[in-house]
Amino acid sequence: MLSSTPHITVLGAGFAGLSTVRALRRQAPDAEITLVAPRAELHYLPGIIWIPAGLRRREDLVVPLDHFFRRQRVQHVAAEVTGLADGGRTVLTSAGPLANDGLVIATGGRFLKKLPGIEHAITPCEGIAAAERIRDRLRAMPGGTIAVGFAGNPKEPSAVRGGPMFEFLFGIDEQLRRQGRRDHFELVFFNPSTEPGARLGPKAVRHLLGEMARRGIRTVLGHKMIRFEADQVVTEGEAFRADLILFMPGMTGNAWFDATELPRSPGGLLQADAHCRVPGFERVVVVGDSGSFPGPDWMPKQAHMADLQAQAAATNLLADLAGRPSQATFPVELVCIVDAIDHGTLIWRTERRQLMLPSSRLLHWAKRGFERHYLRQYR
């Protein structure tokens, strides 16, 4: 058993890392917590869908964390993680090595950028700057074809983030209609699957495709991606013109994982058990997009899932530090509101049930209200 005041290091200042900090502090008021991240900021990426329409600005979505760190008594080290040593007891960073008694890996994932010509596409969830590029491109375009699509990691079924692409698609359609410019644009949705968004459930897929048909959005489905060009999307079944391409590729693990002996999944994420522990590494847990967890193939890569995993990870890590048994697990739950600027559709899925509420303005305001409530704890 270690000291009653263990030193825990958390890697990452995204949803997963910050949720784990809160869970650790609730359960271990006296623990020493160090968080490693390049900046003391949370970028609230779910809100970037509203940047093109002007409903959100950069300053609305970047939350300084200095006050949060002071309240939680967290030491922030402004650095990049470069590797591990001593079986995880030392974190190698651009600011030097950091020792720990327990380690939380929550550095997120990275997008696969292997598709030829992907530099011609904007990947929205890379951050706020990407959404600003979409906003600026839309403002400058007198008309043309806008292509929106996503793909997955073929070796990691859960490493996909398609929900935001439906929101960008429907949001851009609504924005152009409000501006009286929709007739000057063709919108095309493309996906290698014939059932895009299948992880949301069959009813949701039917709804999303029906909404595209209702809005006059053309679909190119079921064809493997070949490449992008400056003005074209090329698939195995069809090539079509595109003046603006928005594309979300599948996800894999961080580059710094390659400099470690951490176990990896076939898709390149960190292998985790049902308790968020990393097999073979004592007192090391993983939370959020960095991990490959056992469960259904529709397990989402989203902030809500990271929050649930953070609770289990914190409980188990603190138990390991105290030398007592703990097998806390997390429920698998997908919850999202697919928004379209002024209304949204709620989709909720667990291992036992699925629910979809029809589109309404109330759900749009619920999504905005949740954002305000969620960020209040960090401001």
GROMACS .gro file of C-alpha atoms in nm:
model
  379
    1MET     CA    1   0.000   0.000   0.000
    2LEU     CA    2   0.126   0.347  -0.089
    3SER     CA    3   0.112   0.672   0.104
    4SER     CA    4  -0.228   0.805   0.208
    5THR     CA    5  -0.152   1.110  -0.009
    6PRO     CA    6  -0.063   0.951  -0.344
    7HIS     CA    7   0.063   1.156  -0.637
    8ILE     CA    8  -0.159   1.102  -0.942
    9THR     CA    9  -0.074   1.235  -1.287
   10VAL     CA   10  -0.350   1.297  -1.542
   11LEU     CA   11  -0.253   1.331  -1.907
   12GLY     CA   12  -0.490   1.552  -2.106
   13ALA     CA   13  -0.719   1.850  -2.045
   14GLY     CA   14  -1.016   1.736  -2.250
   15PHE     CA   15  -1.346   1.595  -2.127
   16ALA     CA   16  -1.191   1.265  -2.017
   17GLY     CA   17  -0.904   1.419  -1.822
   18LEU     CA   18  -1.109   1.687  -1.650
   19SER     CA   19  -1.390   1.448  -1.557
   20THR     CA   20  -1.132   1.216  -1.402
   21VAL     CA   21  -0.983   1.505  -1.203
   22ARG     CA   22  -1.326   1.585  -1.057
   23ALA     CA   23  -1.390   1.219  -0.972
   24LEU     CA   24  -1.048   1.180  -0.811
   25ARG     CA   25  -1.087   1.494  -0.602
   26ARG     CA   26  -1.432   1.390  -0.477
   27GLN     CA   27  -1.302   1.052  -0.363
   28ALA     CA   28  -0.953   1.155  -0.252
   29PRO     CA   29  -0.955   1.510  -0.110
   30ASP     CA   30  -0.589   1.489  -0.004
   31ALA     CA   31  -0.436   1.336  -0.318
   32GLU     CA   32  -0.174   1.529  -0.509
   33ILE     CA   33  -0.290   1.572  -0.868
   34THR     CA   34  -0.076   1.690  -1.159
   35LEU     CA   35  -0.229   1.745  -1.501
   36VAL     CA   36  -0.015   1.757  -1.815
   37ALA     CA   37  -0.148   1.942  -2.118
   38PRO     CA   38  -0.006   2.203  -2.356
   39ARG     CA   39  -0.252   2.471  -2.239
   40ALA     CA   40  -0.473   2.532  -1.936
   41GLU     CA   41  -0.781   2.541  -2.159
   42LEU     CA   42  -1.085   2.329  -2.237
   43HIS     CA   43  -1.205   2.355  -2.595
   44TYR     CA   44  -1.576   2.268  -2.598
   45LEU     CA   45  -1.584   2.097  -2.937
   46PRO     CA   46  -1.955   1.999  -2.935
   47GLY     CA   47  -2.029   2.369  -2.984
   48ILE     CA   48  -1.828   2.410  -3.304
   49ILE     CA   49  -2.130   2.298  -3.509
   50TRP     CA   50  -2.275   2.647  -3.446
   51ILE     CA   51  -1.968   2.845  -3.556
   52PRO     CA   52  -2.053   2.852  -3.931
   53ALA     CA   53  -2.396   3.002  -3.855
   54GLY     CA   54  -2.252   3.258  -3.613
   55LEU     CA   55  -2.426   3.113  -3.305
   56ARG     CA   56  -2.089   3.054  -3.141
   57ARG     CA   57  -1.750   3.225  -3.153
   58ARG     CA   58  -1.410   3.101  -3.049
   59GLU     CA   59  -1.427   3.290  -2.719
   60ASP     CA   60  -1.755   3.115  -2.633
   61LEU     CA   61  -1.595   2.771  -2.660
   62VAL     CA   62  -1.247   2.818  -2.512
   63VAL     CA   63  -1.269   2.790  -2.134
   64PRO     CA   64  -0.959   2.893  -1.932
   65LEU     CA   65  -0.894   2.635  -1.661
   66ASP     CA   66  -0.680   2.837  -1.417
   67HIS     CA   67  -0.968   2.889  -1.173
   68PHE     CA   68  -1.075   2.524  -1.200
   69PHE     CA   69  -0.722   2.404  -1.130
   70ARG     CA   70  -0.697   2.629  -0.825
   71ARG     CA   71  -1.032   2.509  -0.689
   72GLN     CA   72  -0.937   2.146  -0.743
   73ARG     CA   73  -0.581   2.199  -0.619
   74VAL     CA   74  -0.431   2.065  -0.941
   75GLN     CA   75  -0.078   2.144  -1.054
   76HIS     CA   76  -0.076   2.212  -1.428
   77VAL     CA   77   0.236   2.129  -1.629
   78ALA     CA   78   0.229   2.298  -1.970
   79ALA     CA   79   0.392   2.032  -2.187
   80GLU     CA   80   0.347   1.766  -2.453
   81VAL     CA   81   0.366   1.400  -2.353
   82THR     CA   82   0.641   1.214  -2.539
   83GLY     CA   83   0.652   0.873  -2.370
   84LEU     CA   84   0.663   0.666  -2.050
   85ALA     CA   85   0.933   0.497  -1.846
   86ASP     CA   86   0.955   0.271  -1.540
   87GLY     CA   87   0.635   0.085  -1.625
   88GLY     CA   88   0.432   0.406  -1.629
   89ARG     CA   89   0.573   0.552  -1.307
   90THR     CA   90   0.755   0.822  -1.506
   91VAL     CA   91   0.592   1.035  -1.774
   92LEU     CA   92   0.830   1.177  -2.032
   93THR     CA   93   0.731   1.525  -2.146
   94SER     CA   94   0.869   1.820  -2.340
   95ALA     CA   95   0.921   1.987  -2.000
   96GLY     CA   96   1.112   1.693  -1.852
   97PRO     CA   97   1.024   1.368  -1.670
   98LEU     CA   98   0.745   1.355  -1.411
   99ALA     CA   99   0.712   1.083  -1.147
  100ASN     CA  100   0.376   0.947  -1.027
  101ASP     CA  101   0.218   0.684  -0.805
  102GLY     CA  102  -0.081   0.645  -1.037
  103LEU     CA  103  -0.139   0.747  -1.398
  104VAL     CA  104  -0.449   0.845  -1.597
  105ILE     CA  105  -0.412   0.853  -1.977
  106ALA     CA  106  -0.673   1.080  -2.132
  107THR     CA  107  -0.498   1.242  -2.427
  108GLY     CA  108  -0.774   1.164  -2.676
  109GLY     CA  109  -0.721   1.017  -3.020
  110ARG     CA  110  -0.605   1.140  -3.358
  111PHE     CA  111  -0.764   1.116  -3.698
  112LEU     CA  112  -0.640   0.879  -3.966
  113LYS     CA  113  -0.504   1.094  -4.247
  114LYS     CA  114  -0.399   0.821  -4.491
  115LEU     CA  115  -0.656   0.884  -4.764
  116PRO     CA  116  -0.484   1.039  -5.068
  117GLY     CA  117  -0.567   1.407  -5.111
  118ILE     CA  118  -0.713   1.445  -4.761
  119GLU     CA  119  -0.541   1.783  -4.741
  120HIS     CA  120  -0.819   1.908  -4.969
  121ALA     CA  121  -1.081   1.832  -4.700
  122ILE     CA  122  -1.157   2.008  -4.373
  123THR     CA  123  -1.184   1.777  -4.070
  124PRO     CA  124  -1.427   1.968  -3.843
  125CYS     CA  125  -1.354   1.795  -3.511
  126GLU     CA  126  -0.985   1.880  -3.532
  127GLY     CA  127  -1.083   2.194  -3.347
  128ILE     CA  128  -1.224   2.544  -3.347
  129ALA     CA  129  -0.994   2.662  -3.625
  130ALA     CA  130  -1.143   2.401  -3.859
  131ALA     CA  131  -1.496   2.524  -3.790
  132GLU     CA  132  -1.381   2.881  -3.852
  133ARG     CA  133  -1.242   2.774  -4.188
  134ILE     CA  134  -1.582   2.627  -4.276
  135ARG     CA  135  -1.752   2.952  -4.172
  136ASP     CA  136  -1.517   3.163  -4.382
  137ARG     CA  137  -1.540   2.936  -4.686
  138LEU     CA  138  -1.921   2.941  -4.676
  139ARG     CA  139  -1.927   3.319  -4.656
  140ALA     CA  140  -1.703   3.347  -4.962
  141MET     CA  141  -1.885   3.092  -5.178
  142PRO     CA  142  -2.147   3.229  -5.422
  143GLY     CA  143  -2.264   2.874  -5.488
  144GLY     CA  144  -2.136   2.528  -5.571
  145THR     CA  145  -2.130   2.176  -5.431
  146ILE     CA  146  -2.063   2.101  -5.065
  147ALA     CA  147  -1.970   1.742  -4.983
  148VAL     CA  148  -2.004   1.615  -4.626
  149GLY     CA  149  -1.902   1.267  -4.515
  150PHE     CA  150  -1.725   1.048  -4.266
  151ALA     CA  151  -1.559   0.708  -4.240
  152GLY     CA  152  -1.437   0.479  -3.965
  153ASN     CA  153  -1.129   0.285  -3.864
  154PRO     CA  154  -1.182  -0.058  -4.022
  155LYS     CA  155  -0.983  -0.220  -3.740
  156GLU     CA  156  -1.170  -0.039  -3.460
  157PRO     CA  157  -1.551  -0.025  -3.503
  158SER     CA  158  -1.603   0.225  -3.219
  159ALA     CA  159  -1.332   0.468  -3.338
  160VAL     CA  160  -1.563   0.683  -3.545
  161ARG     CA  161  -1.725   1.020  -3.487
  162GLY     CA  162  -2.007   1.062  -3.733
  163GLY     CA  163  -2.270   1.250  -3.531
  164PRO     CA  164  -2.117   1.597  -3.576
  165MET     CA  165  -2.110   1.549  -3.954
  166PHE     CA  166  -2.488   1.509  -3.965
  167GLU     CA  167  -2.509   1.830  -3.761
  168PHE     CA  168  -2.279   2.020  -3.996
  169LEU     CA  169  -2.476   1.886  -4.293
  170PHE     CA  170  -2.820   1.986  -4.161
  171GLY     CA  171  -2.687   2.307  -4.007
  172ILE     CA  172  -2.534   2.425  -4.336
  173ASP     CA  173  -2.855   2.338  -4.520
  174GLU     CA  174  -3.061   2.541  -4.271
  175GLN     CA  175  -2.812   2.829  -4.273
  176LEU     CA  176  -2.822   2.857  -4.654
  177ARG     CA  177  -3.202   2.849  -4.652
  178ARG     CA  178  -3.215   3.131  -4.399
  179GLN     CA  179  -2.979   3.333  -4.618
  180GLY     CA  180  -3.189   3.267  -4.927
  181ARG     CA  181  -2.894   3.098  -5.096
  182ARG     CA  182  -2.985   2.729  -5.081
  183ASP     CA  183  -3.084   2.716  -5.451
  184HIS     CA  184  -2.727   2.807  -5.547
  185PHE     CA  185  -2.580   2.502  -5.373
  186GLU     CA  186  -2.590   2.127  -5.405
  187LEU     CA  187  -2.533   1.934  -5.083
  188VAL     CA  188  -2.399   1.579  -5.107
  189PHE     CA  189  -2.360   1.336  -4.818
  190PHE     CA  190  -2.118   1.047  -4.874
  191ASN     CA  191  -2.028   0.742  -4.667
  192PRO     CA  192  -1.877   0.400  -4.742
  193SER     CA  193  -2.166   0.233  -4.557
  194THR     CA  194  -2.515   0.191  -4.695
  195GLU     CA  195  -2.644   0.264  -4.343
  196PRO     CA  196  -2.450   0.569  -4.221
  197GLY     CA  197  -2.487   0.627  -3.850
  198ALA     CA  198  -2.581   0.263  -3.784
  199ARG     CA  199  -2.429   0.291  -3.437
  200LEU     CA  200  -2.715   0.527  -3.350
  201GLY     CA  201  -2.965   0.250  -3.421
  202PRO     CA  202  -3.185   0.149  -3.720
  203LYS     CA  203  -3.459   0.398  -3.642
  204ALA     CA  204  -3.209   0.682  -3.631
  205VAL     CA  205  -3.060   0.580  -3.967
  206ARG     CA  206  -3.403   0.586  -4.130
  207HIS     CA  207  -3.472   0.926  -3.977
  208LEU     CA  208  -3.140   1.077  -4.090
  209LEU     CA  209  -3.170   0.948  -4.447
  210GLY     CA  210  -3.531   1.062  -4.459
  211GLU     CA  211  -3.427   1.407  -4.342
  212MET     CA  212  -3.167   1.426  -4.618
  213ALA     CA  213  -3.429   1.331  -4.878
  214ARG     CA  214  -3.670   1.592  -4.739
  215ARG     CA  215  -3.404   1.861  -4.758
  216GLY     CA  216  -3.295   1.769  -5.112
  217ILE     CA  217  -2.953   1.646  -5.004
  218ARG     CA  218  -2.807   1.393  -5.247
  219THR     CA  219  -2.648   1.078  -5.102
  220VAL     CA  220  -2.356   0.870  -5.229
  221LEU     CA  221  -2.352   0.558  -5.011
  222GLY     CA  222  -2.192   0.215  -5.001
  223HIS     CA  223  -1.875   0.293  -5.195
  224LYS     CA  224  -1.521   0.279  -5.056
  225MET     CA  225  -1.333   0.607  -5.056
  226ILE     CA  226  -1.049   0.630  -5.309
  227ARG     CA  227  -0.919   0.988  -5.286
  228PHE     CA  228  -0.999   1.355  -5.267
  229GLU     CA  229  -0.896   1.613  -5.523
  230ALA     CA  230  -0.909   1.991  -5.503
  231ASP     CA  231  -1.255   1.992  -5.660
  232GLN     CA  232  -1.367   1.630  -5.650
  233VAL     CA  233  -1.452   1.333  -5.429
  234VAL     CA  234  -1.362   0.997  -5.581
  235THR     CA  235  -1.515   0.671  -5.459
  236GLU     CA  236  -1.510   0.320  -5.603
  237GLY     CA  237  -1.861   0.367  -5.738
  238GLU     CA  238  -1.876   0.733  -5.831
  239ALA     CA  239  -1.676   1.053  -5.857
  240PHE     CA  240  -1.849   1.386  -5.807
  241ARG     CA  241  -1.755   1.751  -5.804
  242ALA     CA  242  -1.708   1.926  -5.470
  243ASP     CA  243  -1.616   2.288  -5.411
  244LEU     CA  244  -1.598   2.235  -5.033
  245ILE     CA  245  -1.527   1.898  -4.871
  246LEU     CA  246  -1.598   1.828  -4.502
  247PHE     CA  247  -1.475   1.485  -4.400
  248MET     CA  248  -1.430   1.309  -4.066
  249PRO     CA  249  -1.194   1.009  -4.093
  250GLY     CA  250  -1.175   0.728  -3.841
  251MET     CA  251  -0.967   0.760  -3.527
  252THR     CA  252  -0.654   0.590  -3.395
  253GLY     CA  253  -0.417   0.635  -3.101
  254ASN     CA  254  -0.187   0.927  -3.025
  255ALA     CA  255   0.155   0.929  -3.191
  256TRP     CA  256   0.330   0.924  -2.852
  257PHE     CA  257   0.187   0.578  -2.783
  258ASP     CA  258   0.438   0.445  -3.037
  259ALA     CA  259   0.724   0.541  -2.804
  260THR     CA  260   0.587   0.315  -2.528
  261GLU     CA  261   0.522  -0.052  -2.462
  262LEU     CA  262   0.157   0.013  -2.382
  263PRO     CA  263  -0.069  -0.261  -2.525
  264ARG     CA  264  -0.255  -0.154  -2.838
  265SER     CA  265  -0.577  -0.262  -3.000
  266PRO     CA  266  -0.583  -0.362  -3.369
  267GLY     CA  267  -0.696  -0.006  -3.446
  268GLY     CA  268  -0.407   0.155  -3.259
  269LEU     CA  269  -0.585   0.265  -2.940
  270LEU     CA  270  -0.475   0.165  -2.590
  271GLN     CA  271  -0.607  -0.172  -2.481
  272ALA     CA  272  -0.827  -0.142  -2.171
  273ASP     CA  273  -1.032  -0.382  -1.963
  274ALA     CA  274  -1.387  -0.324  -1.841
  275HIS     CA  275  -1.247  -0.139  -1.539
  276CYS     CA  276  -1.042   0.110  -1.749
  277ARG     CA  277  -0.716  -0.050  -1.639
  278VAL     CA  278  -0.436  -0.097  -1.893
  279PRO     CA  279  -0.337  -0.467  -1.884
  280GLY     CA  280   0.020  -0.531  -1.775
  281PHE     CA  281   0.072  -0.181  -1.634
  282GLU     CA  282   0.026  -0.136  -1.263
  283ARG     CA  283  -0.179   0.165  -1.150
  284VAL     CA  284  -0.232   0.292  -1.506
  285VAL     CA  285  -0.585   0.361  -1.634
  286VAL     CA  286  -0.716   0.503  -1.961
  287VAL     CA  287  -1.028   0.713  -2.016
  288GLY     CA  288  -1.207   0.842  -2.325
  289ASP     CA  289  -1.096   0.840  -2.688
  290SER     CA  290  -0.747   0.705  -2.608
  291GLY     CA  291  -0.884   0.366  -2.506
  292SER     CA  292  -1.028   0.056  -2.671
  293PHE     CA  293  -1.279  -0.086  -2.424
  294PRO     CA  294  -1.474  -0.413  -2.425
  295GLY     CA  295  -1.837  -0.365  -2.514
  296PRO     CA  296  -2.075  -0.330  -2.807
  297ASP     CA  297  -1.932  -0.204  -3.137
  298TRP     CA  298  -2.161   0.101  -3.115
  299MET     CA  299  -1.992   0.226  -2.796
  300PRO     CA  300  -1.959   0.599  -2.868
  301LYS     CA  301  -1.653   0.820  -2.868
  302GLN     CA  302  -1.818   1.118  -2.702
  303ALA     CA  303  -1.786   1.333  -2.390
  304HIS     CA  304  -2.072   1.158  -2.210
  305MET     CA  305  -1.901   0.820  -2.247
  306ALA     CA  306  -1.576   0.969  -2.119
  307ASP     CA  307  -1.757   1.106  -1.813
  308LEU     CA  308  -1.892   0.757  -1.732
  309GLN     CA  309  -1.552   0.596  -1.780
  310ALA     CA  310  -1.387   0.861  -1.560
  311GLN     CA  311  -1.593   0.756  -1.260
  312ALA     CA  312  -1.489   0.392  -1.291
  313ALA     CA  313  -1.125   0.475  -1.366
  314ALA     CA  314  -1.092   0.705  -1.063
  315THR     CA  315  -1.252   0.454  -0.828
  316ASN     CA  316  -1.033   0.167  -0.944
  317LEU     CA  317  -0.710   0.367  -0.952
  318LEU     CA  318  -0.761   0.495  -0.598
  319ALA     CA  319  -0.838   0.142  -0.481
  320ASP     CA  320  -0.519   0.014  -0.644
  321LEU     CA  321  -0.322   0.291  -0.474
  322ALA     CA  322  -0.475   0.196  -0.136
  323GLY     CA  323  -0.413  -0.176  -0.187
  324ARG     CA  324  -0.779  -0.275  -0.178
  325PRO     CA  325  -0.985  -0.458  -0.441
  326SER     CA  326  -1.218  -0.271  -0.676
  327GLN     CA  327  -1.386  -0.380  -0.996
  328ALA     CA  328  -1.594  -0.071  -1.081
  329THR     CA  329  -1.731  -0.069  -1.435
  330PHE     CA  330  -1.911   0.185  -1.649
  331PRO     CA  331  -2.244   0.166  -1.831
  332VAL     CA  332  -2.239   0.194  -2.209
  333GLU     CA  333  -2.468   0.475  -2.314
  334LEU     CA  334  -2.503   0.684  -2.628
  335VAL     CA  335  -2.682   1.015  -2.586
  336CYS     CA  336  -2.684   1.289  -2.846
  337ILE     CA  337  -2.902   1.564  -2.986
  338VAL     CA  338  -2.852   1.593  -3.361
  339ASP     CA  339  -2.892   1.967  -3.405
  340ALA     CA  340  -2.983   2.176  -3.708
  341ILE     CA  341  -2.940   2.536  -3.582
  342ASP     CA  342  -3.292   2.587  -3.444
  343HIS     CA  343  -3.421   2.236  -3.371
  344GLY     CA  344  -3.279   1.897  -3.279
  345THR     CA  345  -3.349   1.524  -3.256
  346LEU     CA  346  -3.268   1.327  -2.941
  347ILE     CA  347  -3.112   0.982  -2.983
  348TRP     CA  348  -3.052   0.766  -2.676
  349ARG     CA  349  -2.918   0.411  -2.680
  350THR     CA  350  -2.817   0.165  -2.410
  351GLU     CA  351  -2.754  -0.209  -2.421
  352ARG     CA  352  -3.120  -0.266  -2.334
  353ARG     CA  353  -3.316  -0.002  -2.516
  354GLN     CA  354  -3.321   0.264  -2.785
  355LEU     CA  355  -3.518   0.588  -2.795
  356MET     CA  356  -3.550   0.864  -3.052
  357LEU     CA  357  -3.757   1.178  -2.993
  358PRO     CA  358  -3.883   1.368  -3.297
  359SER     CA  359  -3.719   1.692  -3.398
  360SER     CA  360  -3.822   1.999  -3.200
  361ARG     CA  361  -3.703   2.348  -3.110
  362LEU     CA  362  -3.709   2.249  -2.744
  363LEU     CA  363  -3.431   1.996  -2.802
  364HIS     CA  364  -3.213   2.261  -2.968
  365TRP     CA  365  -3.248   2.480  -2.660
  366ALA     CA  366  -3.188   2.178  -2.438
  367LYS     CA  367  -2.854   2.124  -2.613
  368ARG     CA  368  -2.761   2.488  -2.561
  369GLY     CA  369  -2.870   2.470  -2.198
  370PHE     CA  370  -2.661   2.160  -2.139
  371GLU     CA  371  -2.356   2.337  -2.278
  372ARG     CA  372  -2.404   2.625  -2.036
  373HIS     CA  373  -2.457   2.388  -1.743
  374TYR     CA  374  -2.162   2.164  -1.831
  375LEU     CA  375  -1.914   2.449  -1.873
  376ARG     CA  376  -2.019   2.622  -1.551
  377GLN     CA  377  -1.815   2.371  -1.347
  378TYR     CA  378  -1.497   2.473  -1.529
  379ARG     CA  379  -1.539   2.849  -1.556
   0.00000   0.00000   0.00000
